CSV table of C-alpha atoms in Angstrom, one decimal:
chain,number,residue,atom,x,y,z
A,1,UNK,CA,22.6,48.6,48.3
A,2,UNK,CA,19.2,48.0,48.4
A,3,UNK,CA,16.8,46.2,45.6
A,4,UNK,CA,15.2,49.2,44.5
A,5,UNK,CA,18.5,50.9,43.8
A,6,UNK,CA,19.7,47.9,42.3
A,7,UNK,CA,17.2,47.2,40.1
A,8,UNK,CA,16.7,52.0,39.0
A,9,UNK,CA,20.6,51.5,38.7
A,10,UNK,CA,22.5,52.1,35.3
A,11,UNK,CA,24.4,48.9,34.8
A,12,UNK,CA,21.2,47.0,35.5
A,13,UNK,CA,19.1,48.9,33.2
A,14,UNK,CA,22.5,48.3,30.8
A,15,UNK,CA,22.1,44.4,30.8
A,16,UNK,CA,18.9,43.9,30.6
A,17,UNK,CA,18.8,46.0,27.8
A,18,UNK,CA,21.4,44.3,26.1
A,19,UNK,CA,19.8,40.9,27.2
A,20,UNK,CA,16.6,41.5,25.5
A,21,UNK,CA,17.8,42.7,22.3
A,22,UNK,CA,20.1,39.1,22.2
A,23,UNK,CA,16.7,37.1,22.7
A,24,UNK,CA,15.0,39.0,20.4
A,25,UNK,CA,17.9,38.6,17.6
A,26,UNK,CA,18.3,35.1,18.7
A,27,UNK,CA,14.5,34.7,18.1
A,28,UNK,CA,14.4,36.4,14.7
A,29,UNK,CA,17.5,34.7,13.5
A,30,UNK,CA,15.6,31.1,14.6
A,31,UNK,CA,12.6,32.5,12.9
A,32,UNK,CA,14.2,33.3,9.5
A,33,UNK,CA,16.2,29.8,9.5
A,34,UNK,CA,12.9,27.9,10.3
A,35,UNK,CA,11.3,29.7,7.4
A,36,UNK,CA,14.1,28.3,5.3
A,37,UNK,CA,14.8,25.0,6.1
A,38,UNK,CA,11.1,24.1,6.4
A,39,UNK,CA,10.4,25.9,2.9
A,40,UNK,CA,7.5,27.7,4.2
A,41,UNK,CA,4.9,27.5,1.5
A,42,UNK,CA,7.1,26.1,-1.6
A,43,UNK,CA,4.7,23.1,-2.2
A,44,UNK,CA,4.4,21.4,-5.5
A,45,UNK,CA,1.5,18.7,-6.7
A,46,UNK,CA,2.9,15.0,-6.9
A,47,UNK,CA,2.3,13.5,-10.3
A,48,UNK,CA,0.8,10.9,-11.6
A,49,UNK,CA,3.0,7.6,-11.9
A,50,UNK,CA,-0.2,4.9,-11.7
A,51,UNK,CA,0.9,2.4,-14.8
A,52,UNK,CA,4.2,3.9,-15.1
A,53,UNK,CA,7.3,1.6,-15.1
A,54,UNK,CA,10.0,2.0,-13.1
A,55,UNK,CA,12.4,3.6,-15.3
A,56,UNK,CA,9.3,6.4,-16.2
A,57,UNK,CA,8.9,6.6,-12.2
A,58,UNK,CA,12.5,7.5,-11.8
A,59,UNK,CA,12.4,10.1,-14.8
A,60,UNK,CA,8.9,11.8,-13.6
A,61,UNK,CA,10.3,11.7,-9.9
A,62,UNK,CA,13.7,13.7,-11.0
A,63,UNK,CA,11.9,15.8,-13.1
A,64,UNK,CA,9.6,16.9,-10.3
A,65,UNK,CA,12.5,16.9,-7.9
A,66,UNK,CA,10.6,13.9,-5.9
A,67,UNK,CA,11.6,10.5,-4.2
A,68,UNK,CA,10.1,7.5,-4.6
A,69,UNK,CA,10.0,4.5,-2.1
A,70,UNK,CA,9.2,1.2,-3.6
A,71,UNK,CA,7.6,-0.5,-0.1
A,72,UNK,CA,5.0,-3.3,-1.9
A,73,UNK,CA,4.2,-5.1,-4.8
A,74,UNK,CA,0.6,-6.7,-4.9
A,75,UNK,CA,-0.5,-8.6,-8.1
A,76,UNK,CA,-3.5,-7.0,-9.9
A,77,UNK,CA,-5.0,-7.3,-13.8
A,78,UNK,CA,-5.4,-3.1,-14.0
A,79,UNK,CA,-1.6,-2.2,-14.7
A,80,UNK,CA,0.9,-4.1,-16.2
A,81,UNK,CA,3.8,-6.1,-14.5
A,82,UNK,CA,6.7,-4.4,-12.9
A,83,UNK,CA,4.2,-0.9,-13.2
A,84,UNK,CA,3.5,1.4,-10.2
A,85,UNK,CA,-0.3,-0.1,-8.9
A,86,UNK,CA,-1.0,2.8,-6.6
A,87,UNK,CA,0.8,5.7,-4.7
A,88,UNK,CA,0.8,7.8,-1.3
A,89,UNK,CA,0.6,10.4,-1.7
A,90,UNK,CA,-2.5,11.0,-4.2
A,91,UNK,CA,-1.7,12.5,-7.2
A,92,UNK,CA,-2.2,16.4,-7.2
A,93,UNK,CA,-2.0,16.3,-3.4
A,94,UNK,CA,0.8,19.5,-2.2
A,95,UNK,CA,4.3,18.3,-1.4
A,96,UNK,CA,7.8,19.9,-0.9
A,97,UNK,CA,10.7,18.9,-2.8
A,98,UNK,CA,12.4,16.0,-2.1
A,99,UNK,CA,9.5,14.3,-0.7
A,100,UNK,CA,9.3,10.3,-0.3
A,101,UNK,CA,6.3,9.3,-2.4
A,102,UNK,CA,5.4,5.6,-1.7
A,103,UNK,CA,4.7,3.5,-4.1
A,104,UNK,CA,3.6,0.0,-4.8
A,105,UNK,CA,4.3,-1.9,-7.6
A,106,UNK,CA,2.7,-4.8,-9.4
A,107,UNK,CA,4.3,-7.7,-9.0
A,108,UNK,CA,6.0,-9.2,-12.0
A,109,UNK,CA,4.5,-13.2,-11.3
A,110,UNK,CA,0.9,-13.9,-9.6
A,111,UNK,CA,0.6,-15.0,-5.6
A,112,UNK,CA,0.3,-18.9,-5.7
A,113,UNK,CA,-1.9,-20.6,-3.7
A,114,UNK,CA,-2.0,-24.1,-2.3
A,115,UNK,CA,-5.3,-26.0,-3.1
A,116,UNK,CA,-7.4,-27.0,-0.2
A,117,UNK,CA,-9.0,-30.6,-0.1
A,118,UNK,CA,-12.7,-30.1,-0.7
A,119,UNK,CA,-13.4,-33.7,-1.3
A,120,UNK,CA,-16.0,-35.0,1.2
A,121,UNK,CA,-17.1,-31.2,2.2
A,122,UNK,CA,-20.6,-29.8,2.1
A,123,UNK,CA,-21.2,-27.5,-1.0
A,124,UNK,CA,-21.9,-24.0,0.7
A,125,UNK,CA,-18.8,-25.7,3.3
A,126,UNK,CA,-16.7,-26.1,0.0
A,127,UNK,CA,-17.3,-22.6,-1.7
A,128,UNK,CA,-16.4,-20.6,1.3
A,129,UNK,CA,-13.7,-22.4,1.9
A,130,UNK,CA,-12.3,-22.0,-2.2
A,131,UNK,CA,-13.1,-18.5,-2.2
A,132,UNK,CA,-11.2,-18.1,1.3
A,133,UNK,CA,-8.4,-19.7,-0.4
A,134,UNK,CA,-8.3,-17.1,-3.4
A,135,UNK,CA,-10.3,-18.9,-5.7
A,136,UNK,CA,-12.8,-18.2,-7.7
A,137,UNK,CA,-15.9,-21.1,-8.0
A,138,UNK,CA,-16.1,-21.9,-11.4
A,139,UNK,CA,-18.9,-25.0,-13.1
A,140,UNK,CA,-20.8,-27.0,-10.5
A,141,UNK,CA,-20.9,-30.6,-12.0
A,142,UNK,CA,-23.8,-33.2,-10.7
A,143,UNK,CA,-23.1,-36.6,-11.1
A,144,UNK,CA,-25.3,-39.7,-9.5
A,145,UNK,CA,-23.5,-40.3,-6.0
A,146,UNK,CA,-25.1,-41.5,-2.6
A,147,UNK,CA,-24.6,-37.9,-1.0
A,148,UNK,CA,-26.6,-34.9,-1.9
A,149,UNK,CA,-24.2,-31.9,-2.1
A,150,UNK,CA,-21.4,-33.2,-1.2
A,151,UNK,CA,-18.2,-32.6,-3.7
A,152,UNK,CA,-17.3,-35.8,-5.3
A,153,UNK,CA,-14.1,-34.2,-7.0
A,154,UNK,CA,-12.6,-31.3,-7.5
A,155,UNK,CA,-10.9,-29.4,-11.4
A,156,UNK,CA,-9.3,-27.3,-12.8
A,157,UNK,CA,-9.7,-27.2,-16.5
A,158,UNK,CA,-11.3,-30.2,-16.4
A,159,UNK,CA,-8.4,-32.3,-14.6
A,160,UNK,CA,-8.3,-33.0,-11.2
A,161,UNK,CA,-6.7,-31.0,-8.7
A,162,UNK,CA,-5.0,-32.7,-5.7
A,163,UNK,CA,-4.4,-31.2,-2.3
A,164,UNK,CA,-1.2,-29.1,-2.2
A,165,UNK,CA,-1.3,-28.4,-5.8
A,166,UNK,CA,-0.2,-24.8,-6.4
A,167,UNK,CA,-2.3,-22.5,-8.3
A,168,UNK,CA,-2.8,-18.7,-9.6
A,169,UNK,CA,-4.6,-16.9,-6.9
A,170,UNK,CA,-8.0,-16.3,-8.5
A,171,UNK,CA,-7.7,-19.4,-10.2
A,172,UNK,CA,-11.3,-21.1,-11.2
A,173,UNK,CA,-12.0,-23.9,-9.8
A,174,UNK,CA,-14.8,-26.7,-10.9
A,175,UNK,CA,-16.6,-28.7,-8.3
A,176,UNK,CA,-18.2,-32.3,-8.8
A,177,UNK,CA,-21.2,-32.5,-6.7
A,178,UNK,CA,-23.0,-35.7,-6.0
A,179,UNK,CA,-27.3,-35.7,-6.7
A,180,UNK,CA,-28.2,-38.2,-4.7
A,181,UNK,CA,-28.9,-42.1,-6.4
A,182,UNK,CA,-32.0,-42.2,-9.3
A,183,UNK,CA,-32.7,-44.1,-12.1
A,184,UNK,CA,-30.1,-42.5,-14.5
A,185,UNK,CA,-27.2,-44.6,-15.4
């Protein structure tokens, strides 16, 4: 038997038939259950939950038939502690249900930071180095010294802070500058 009858022949013609109608069915079937289980164009905007605690999270989360994913806590003055400091994503952005939103919470006690020794340092030396620490520069003090500009001491409110000491990021910190020698006792 040649190709060409092969291929005009009825039990050919048969199978193929029967083979493209199981691709297509096999296609729409894949289709449809696709549709489905991706929940083609069910999309619902994520709340708010900025400042809520986490028992309000939870509540707001179930209610909007959300997750939530607790993945950071930073410390911050806007929200109080234990309270959801931002999200991802954005509130109002389009989500399916059952969606992870992210969320970090502020923490419940401030980062602490060890106190660098700024004795002996320049003063523009001395402030970078404070505000690279976390700290915020608070009163610069002048007292007669034999340096110009150099920090004499270094407070915090009003009693000397030694190097090590821990302290509240953002903290203020005092520096004692010296003025150079004059006539004033």
């Amino acid at each position: 038997m040649s190709l060409k009858n092969f291929i005009l022949s009825k039990v050919f013609i048969k199978n193929l038939g029967f083979a493209i109608v199981i691709i297509v069915g096999v296609v729409m079937i894949l289709l449809i259950y696709l549709n489905y289980y991706t929940r083609h164009g069910q999309a619902r905007p994520v709340p708010d939950f900025f400042g809520l605690t986490t028992e309000q999270t939870a509540k707001l989360a179930k209610k909007s038939r959300l997750r939530y994913q607790v993945i950071d806590s930073v410390y911050t003055t806007l929200v109080s502690r234990g309270c959801v400091a931002e999200q991802n994503p954005k509130p109002g952005f389009k989500v399916k249900k059952w969606r992870n939103v992210v969320l970090t919470i502020n923490a419940f006690y401030p980062e602490m930071v060890a106190m660098p020794n700024l004795v002996d340092l320049p003063k523009r030396q001395a402030i970078l180095l404070t505000e690279s620490s976390g700290f915020e520069i608070g009163l610069l003090i002048y007292r007669p010294d034999l340096s110009i500009d150099v920090v004499i001491d270094q407070l915090y409110n009003g009693k000397n802070i030694p190097e090590g000491d821990s302290l509240q990021k953002g903290s203020v910190v005092d520096l004692v500058l010296g003025k150079g020698l004059s006539n004033q006792r």
